[in-house]
Short mmCIF file of C-alpha atoms and ligand atoms in Angstrom, two decimals:
data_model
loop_
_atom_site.label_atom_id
_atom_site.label_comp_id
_atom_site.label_asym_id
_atom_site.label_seq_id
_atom_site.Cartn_x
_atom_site.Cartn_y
_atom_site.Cartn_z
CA UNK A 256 1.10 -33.58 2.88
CA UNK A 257 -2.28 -34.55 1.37
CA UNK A 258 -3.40 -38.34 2.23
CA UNK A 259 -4.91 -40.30 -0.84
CA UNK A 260 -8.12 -40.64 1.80
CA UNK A 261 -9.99 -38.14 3.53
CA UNK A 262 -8.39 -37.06 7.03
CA UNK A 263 -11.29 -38.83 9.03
CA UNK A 264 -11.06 -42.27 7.30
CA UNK A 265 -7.18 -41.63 7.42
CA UNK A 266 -7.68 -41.46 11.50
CA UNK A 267 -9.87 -44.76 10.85
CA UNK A 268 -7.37 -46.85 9.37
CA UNK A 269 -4.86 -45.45 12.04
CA UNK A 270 -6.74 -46.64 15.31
CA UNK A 271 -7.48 -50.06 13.50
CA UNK A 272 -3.62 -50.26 12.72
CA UNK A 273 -1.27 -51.92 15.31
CA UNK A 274 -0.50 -49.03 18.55
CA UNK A 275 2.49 -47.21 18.06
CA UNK A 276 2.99 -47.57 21.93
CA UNK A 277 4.67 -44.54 24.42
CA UNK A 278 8.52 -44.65 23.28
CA UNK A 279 6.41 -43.90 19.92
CA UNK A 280 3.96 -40.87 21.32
CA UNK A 281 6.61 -39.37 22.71
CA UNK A 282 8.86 -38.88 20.04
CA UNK A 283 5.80 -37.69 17.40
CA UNK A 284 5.37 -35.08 20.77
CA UNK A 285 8.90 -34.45 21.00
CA UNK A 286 9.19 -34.13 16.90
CA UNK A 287 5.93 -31.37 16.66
CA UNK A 288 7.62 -29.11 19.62
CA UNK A 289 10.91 -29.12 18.63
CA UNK A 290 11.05 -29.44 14.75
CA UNK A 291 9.84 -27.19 12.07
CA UNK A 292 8.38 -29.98 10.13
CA UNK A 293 6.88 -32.55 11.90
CA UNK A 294 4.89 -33.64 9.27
CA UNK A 295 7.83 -35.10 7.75
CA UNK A 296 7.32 -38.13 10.29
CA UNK A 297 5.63 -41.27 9.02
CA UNK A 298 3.72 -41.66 11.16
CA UNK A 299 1.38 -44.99 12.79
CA UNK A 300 0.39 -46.32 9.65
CA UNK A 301 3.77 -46.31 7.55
CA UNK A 302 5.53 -47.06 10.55
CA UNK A 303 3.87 -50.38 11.22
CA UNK A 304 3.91 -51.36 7.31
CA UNK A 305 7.81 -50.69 7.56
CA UNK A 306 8.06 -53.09 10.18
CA UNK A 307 6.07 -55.51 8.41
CA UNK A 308 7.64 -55.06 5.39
CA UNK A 309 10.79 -55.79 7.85
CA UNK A 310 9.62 -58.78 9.20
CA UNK A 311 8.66 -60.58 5.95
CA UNK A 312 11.30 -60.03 4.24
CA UNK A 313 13.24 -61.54 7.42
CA UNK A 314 15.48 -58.71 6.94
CA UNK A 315 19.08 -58.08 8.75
CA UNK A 316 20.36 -55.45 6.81
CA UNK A 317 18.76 -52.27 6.15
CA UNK A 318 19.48 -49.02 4.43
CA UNK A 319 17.86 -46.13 5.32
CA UNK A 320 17.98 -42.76 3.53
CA UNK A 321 16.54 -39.72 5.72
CA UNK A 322 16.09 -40.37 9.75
CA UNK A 323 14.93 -37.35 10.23
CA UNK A 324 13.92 -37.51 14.62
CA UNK A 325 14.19 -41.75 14.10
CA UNK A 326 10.61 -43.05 14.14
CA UNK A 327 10.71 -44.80 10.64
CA UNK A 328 14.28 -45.85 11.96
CA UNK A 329 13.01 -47.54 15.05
CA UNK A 330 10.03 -48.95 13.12
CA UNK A 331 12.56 -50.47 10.87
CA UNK A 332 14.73 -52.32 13.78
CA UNK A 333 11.71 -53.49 15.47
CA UNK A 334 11.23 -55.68 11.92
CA UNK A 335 14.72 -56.73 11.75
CA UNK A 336 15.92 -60.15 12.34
CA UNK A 337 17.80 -60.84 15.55
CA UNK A 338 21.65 -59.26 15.21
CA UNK A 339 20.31 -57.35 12.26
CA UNK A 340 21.42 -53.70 12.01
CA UNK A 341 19.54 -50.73 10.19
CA UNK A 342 21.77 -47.86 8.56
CA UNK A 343 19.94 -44.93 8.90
CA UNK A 344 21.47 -41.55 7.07
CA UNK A 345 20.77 -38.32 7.74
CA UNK A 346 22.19 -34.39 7.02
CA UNK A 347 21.13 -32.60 9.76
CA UNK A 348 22.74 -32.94 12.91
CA UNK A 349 19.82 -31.51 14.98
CA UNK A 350 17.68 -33.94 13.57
CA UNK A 351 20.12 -36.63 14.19
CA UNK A 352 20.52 -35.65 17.95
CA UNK A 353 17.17 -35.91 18.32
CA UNK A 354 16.73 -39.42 16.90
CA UNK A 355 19.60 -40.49 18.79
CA UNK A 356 18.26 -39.39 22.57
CA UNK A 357 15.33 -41.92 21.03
CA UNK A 358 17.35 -44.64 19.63
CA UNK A 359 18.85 -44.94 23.38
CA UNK A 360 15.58 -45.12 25.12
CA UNK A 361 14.24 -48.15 22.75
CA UNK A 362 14.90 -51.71 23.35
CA UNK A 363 16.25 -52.22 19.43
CA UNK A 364 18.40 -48.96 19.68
CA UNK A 365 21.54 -50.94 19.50
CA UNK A 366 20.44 -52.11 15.78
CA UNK A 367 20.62 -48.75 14.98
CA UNK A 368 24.32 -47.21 12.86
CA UNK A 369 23.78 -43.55 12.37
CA UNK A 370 25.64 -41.61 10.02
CA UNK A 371 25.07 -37.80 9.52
CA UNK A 372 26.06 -36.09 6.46
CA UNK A 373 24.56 -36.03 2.68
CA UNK A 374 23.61 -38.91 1.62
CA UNK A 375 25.17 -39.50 -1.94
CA UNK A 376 28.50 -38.82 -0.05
CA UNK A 377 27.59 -41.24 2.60
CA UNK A 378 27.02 -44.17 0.50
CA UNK A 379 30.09 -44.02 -1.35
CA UNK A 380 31.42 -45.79 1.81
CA UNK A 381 28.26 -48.50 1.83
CA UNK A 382 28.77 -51.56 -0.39
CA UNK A 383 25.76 -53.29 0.23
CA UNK A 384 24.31 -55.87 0.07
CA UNK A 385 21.29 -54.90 1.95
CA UNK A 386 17.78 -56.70 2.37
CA UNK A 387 15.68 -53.44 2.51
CA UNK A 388 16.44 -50.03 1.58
CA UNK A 389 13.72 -47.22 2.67
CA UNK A 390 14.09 -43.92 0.65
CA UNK A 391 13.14 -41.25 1.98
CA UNK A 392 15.60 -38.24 1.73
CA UNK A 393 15.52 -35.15 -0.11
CA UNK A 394 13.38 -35.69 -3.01
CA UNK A 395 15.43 -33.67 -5.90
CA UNK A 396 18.14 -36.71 -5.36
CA UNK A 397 15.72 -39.72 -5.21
CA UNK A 398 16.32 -41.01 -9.25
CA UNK A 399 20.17 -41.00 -8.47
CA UNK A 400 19.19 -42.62 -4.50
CA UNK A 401 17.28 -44.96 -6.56
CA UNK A 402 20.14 -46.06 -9.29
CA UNK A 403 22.80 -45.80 -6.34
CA UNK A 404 20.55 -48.36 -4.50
CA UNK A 405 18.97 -50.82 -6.89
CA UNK A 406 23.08 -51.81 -7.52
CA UNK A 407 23.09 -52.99 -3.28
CA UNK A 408 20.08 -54.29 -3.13
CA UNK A 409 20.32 -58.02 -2.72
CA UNK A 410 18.11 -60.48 -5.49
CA UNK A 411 14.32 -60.79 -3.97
CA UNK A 412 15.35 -57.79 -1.17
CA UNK A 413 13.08 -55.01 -1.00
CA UNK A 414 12.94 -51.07 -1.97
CA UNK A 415 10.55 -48.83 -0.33
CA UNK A 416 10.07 -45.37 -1.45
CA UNK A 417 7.52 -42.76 0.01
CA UNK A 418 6.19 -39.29 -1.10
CA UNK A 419 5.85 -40.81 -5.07
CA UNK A 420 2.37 -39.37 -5.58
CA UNK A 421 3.86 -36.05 -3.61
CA UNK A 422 0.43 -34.57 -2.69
CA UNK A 423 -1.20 -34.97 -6.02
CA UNK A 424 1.54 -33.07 -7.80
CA UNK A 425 3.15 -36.03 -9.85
CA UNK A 426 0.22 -36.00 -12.13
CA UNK A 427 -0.58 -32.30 -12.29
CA UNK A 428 1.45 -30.62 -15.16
CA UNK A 429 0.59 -27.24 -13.44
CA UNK A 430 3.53 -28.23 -10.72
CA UNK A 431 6.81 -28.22 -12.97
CA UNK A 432 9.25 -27.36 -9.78
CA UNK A 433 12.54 -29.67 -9.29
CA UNK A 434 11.05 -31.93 -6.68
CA UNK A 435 7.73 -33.00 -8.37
CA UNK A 436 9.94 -33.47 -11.41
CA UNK A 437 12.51 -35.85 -10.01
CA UNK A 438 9.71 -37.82 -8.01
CA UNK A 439 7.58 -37.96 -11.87
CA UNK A 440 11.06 -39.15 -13.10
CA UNK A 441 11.81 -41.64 -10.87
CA UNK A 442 8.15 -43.27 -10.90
CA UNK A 443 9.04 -43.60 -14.66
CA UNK A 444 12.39 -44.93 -14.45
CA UNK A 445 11.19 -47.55 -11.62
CA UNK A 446 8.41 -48.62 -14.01
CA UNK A 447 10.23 -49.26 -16.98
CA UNK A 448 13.38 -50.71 -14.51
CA UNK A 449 13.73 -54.72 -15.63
CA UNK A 450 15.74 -54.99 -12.51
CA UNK A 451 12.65 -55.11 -10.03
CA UNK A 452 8.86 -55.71 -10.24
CA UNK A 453 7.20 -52.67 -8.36
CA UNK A 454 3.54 -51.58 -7.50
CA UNK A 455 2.63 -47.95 -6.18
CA UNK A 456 0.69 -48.28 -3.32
CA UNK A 457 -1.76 -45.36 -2.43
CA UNK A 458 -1.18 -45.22 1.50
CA UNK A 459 -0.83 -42.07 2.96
CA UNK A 460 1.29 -40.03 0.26
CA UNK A 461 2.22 -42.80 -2.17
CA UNK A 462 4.68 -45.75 -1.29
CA UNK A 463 6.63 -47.51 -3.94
CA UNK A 464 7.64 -51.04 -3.48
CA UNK A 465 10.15 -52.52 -5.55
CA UNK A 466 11.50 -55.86 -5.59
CA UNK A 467 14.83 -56.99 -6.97
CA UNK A 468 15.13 -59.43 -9.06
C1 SAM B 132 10.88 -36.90 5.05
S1 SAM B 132 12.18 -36.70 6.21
C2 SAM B 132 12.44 -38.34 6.78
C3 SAM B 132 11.36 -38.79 7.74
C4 SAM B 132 11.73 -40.03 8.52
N1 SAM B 132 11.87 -41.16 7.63
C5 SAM B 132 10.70 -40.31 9.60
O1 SAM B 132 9.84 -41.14 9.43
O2 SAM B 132 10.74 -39.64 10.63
C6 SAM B 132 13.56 -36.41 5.16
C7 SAM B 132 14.86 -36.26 5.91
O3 SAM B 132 15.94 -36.29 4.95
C8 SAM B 132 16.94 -35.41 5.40
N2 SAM B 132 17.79 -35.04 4.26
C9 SAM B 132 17.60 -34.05 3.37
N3 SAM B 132 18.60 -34.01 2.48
C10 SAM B 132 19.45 -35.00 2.82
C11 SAM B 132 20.69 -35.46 2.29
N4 SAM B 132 21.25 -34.89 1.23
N5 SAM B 132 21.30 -36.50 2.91
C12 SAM B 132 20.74 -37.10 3.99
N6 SAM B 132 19.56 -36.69 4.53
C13 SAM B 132 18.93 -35.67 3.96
C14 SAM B 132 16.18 -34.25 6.00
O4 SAM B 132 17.01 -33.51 6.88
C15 SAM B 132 15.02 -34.96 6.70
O5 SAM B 132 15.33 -35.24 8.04
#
C-alpha cells in the first residue's frame, strides 16, 4: 500500500499521533509473524482517527466490515460510549482467532460481537441502526457494502471507508482490474449519493467519510 506522503513524513505524523500502547505492539508483532498480509492492518494513525471518529460521534453502535487480526476493532471500542458494542465481521476464521486471543486481553474486549463468515450474508441478519459503520472488507463488494449500509446507518451517524484512492490506482486508467474498478465506482456513487455529505480524506491510502443525512 502506497501512503499519499512519503514513508519518512508518514513515520512523522505517526510518532506525533497518540501511542498505540503494548496490547497494540503486540498484536501489529503478532499480525507480521503470523499473517501473510500484515499490511492489511491500519495501523497507529487510522487507528487513533477511528477512535476519534468514535468518540465524537458519541457512538454505541458500530458496524464493522473486515476485522482482519482486530486492531481497527479494538480502536473502534476504545471510542465507543459506555455499554456500546462494535460488530466486527470477518471471513476468515484464522484471522478471526487471532483477533479474538486480542479482544480477550483488552480492557474493551467485551464491546466486541464477532461474527465470521462473508459479509453480505452476515448482514442479512443486522438491521441496524448503527452510529458508525467502518468498511473495510474485500474491495470488489464495497459499492453493494456501501448501498447495504447507507440503509442502517442512523441520520447524522457516520461511514468510514478506507483504501478509496487504492495506491494511486483509482485515477490511473492503466489499472482496469475488478478491485480498482469497484473502489472508482463507489467513490462515484458516494459523491453523487444525496443521502450523505462526504469528503475524501488523503491519510494513509484514502479514507472516505460520509455522513448521513
Ligand atoms: C483490509 S483487511 C481489514 C483490516 C482491519 N480493519 C485491521 O485494521 O486490521 C480486510 C479483511 O476483510 C476480510 N474479508 C475479505 N472478504 C470478506 C468477506 N466477504 N466477508 C467478510 N470479511 C472479508 C479479509 O479476510 C481481511 O481480514
Amino acid at each position: 500500500m502506497l501512503t499519499c506522503v512519503s514513508p519518512s513524513l508518514e513515520h512523522y505524523a505517526e510518532r506525533h499521533s497518540a501511542p498505540a500502547g503494548a496490547l497494540y505492539e503486540a498484536l501489529a508483532i503478532d499480525t507480521q509473524a503470523s499473517t501473510d498480509r500484515p499490511q492489511m492492518q491500519v495501523g497507529r494513525i487510522e487507528g487513533s482517527l477511528l477512535k476519534l471518529l468514535t468518540s465524537l460521534t458519541r457512538a454505541e453502535r458500530a458496524l464493522e466490515l473486515g476485522t482482519f487480526t482486530g486492531y481497527s476493532t479494538l480502536k473502534i471500542a476504545e471510542g465507543l460510549k459506555e455499554g456500546g458494542t462494535v460488530t466486527t465481521l470477518e471471513l476468515d476464521p484464522q484471522y478471526a482467532a487471532l483477533a479474538r486471543r486480542y479482544f480477550s486481553q483488552s480492557p474493551v474486549g467485551h464491546r466486541v460481537d464477532l461474527r465470521v463468515g462473508p459479509a453480505l450474508q452476515t448482514l442479512a441478519s443486522l438491521p441496524g441502526p448503527y452510529d458508525l459503520v467502518f468498511i473495510d472488507a474485500d474491495k470488489e463488494s464495497y459499492p453493494r457494502y456501501f448501498e447495504l449500509c447507507v440503509e442502517r446507518v442512523r441520520p447524522g451517524g457516520l461511514l468510514i471507508i478506507d483504501n478509496v484512492l487504492w495506491s494511486g490506482k483509482v485515477d490511473d486508467a492503466d489499472y482496469q482490474d475488478a478491485e480498482t474498478a469497484a473502489i472508482r465506482e463507489l467513490n462515484r456513487i458516494i459523491a453523487q449519493d444525496p443521502r450523505v455529505e462526504a469528503v475524501m480524506l488523503t491519510v494513509r491510502d484514502g479514507i472516505t467519510l460520509a455522513r448521513r443525512r
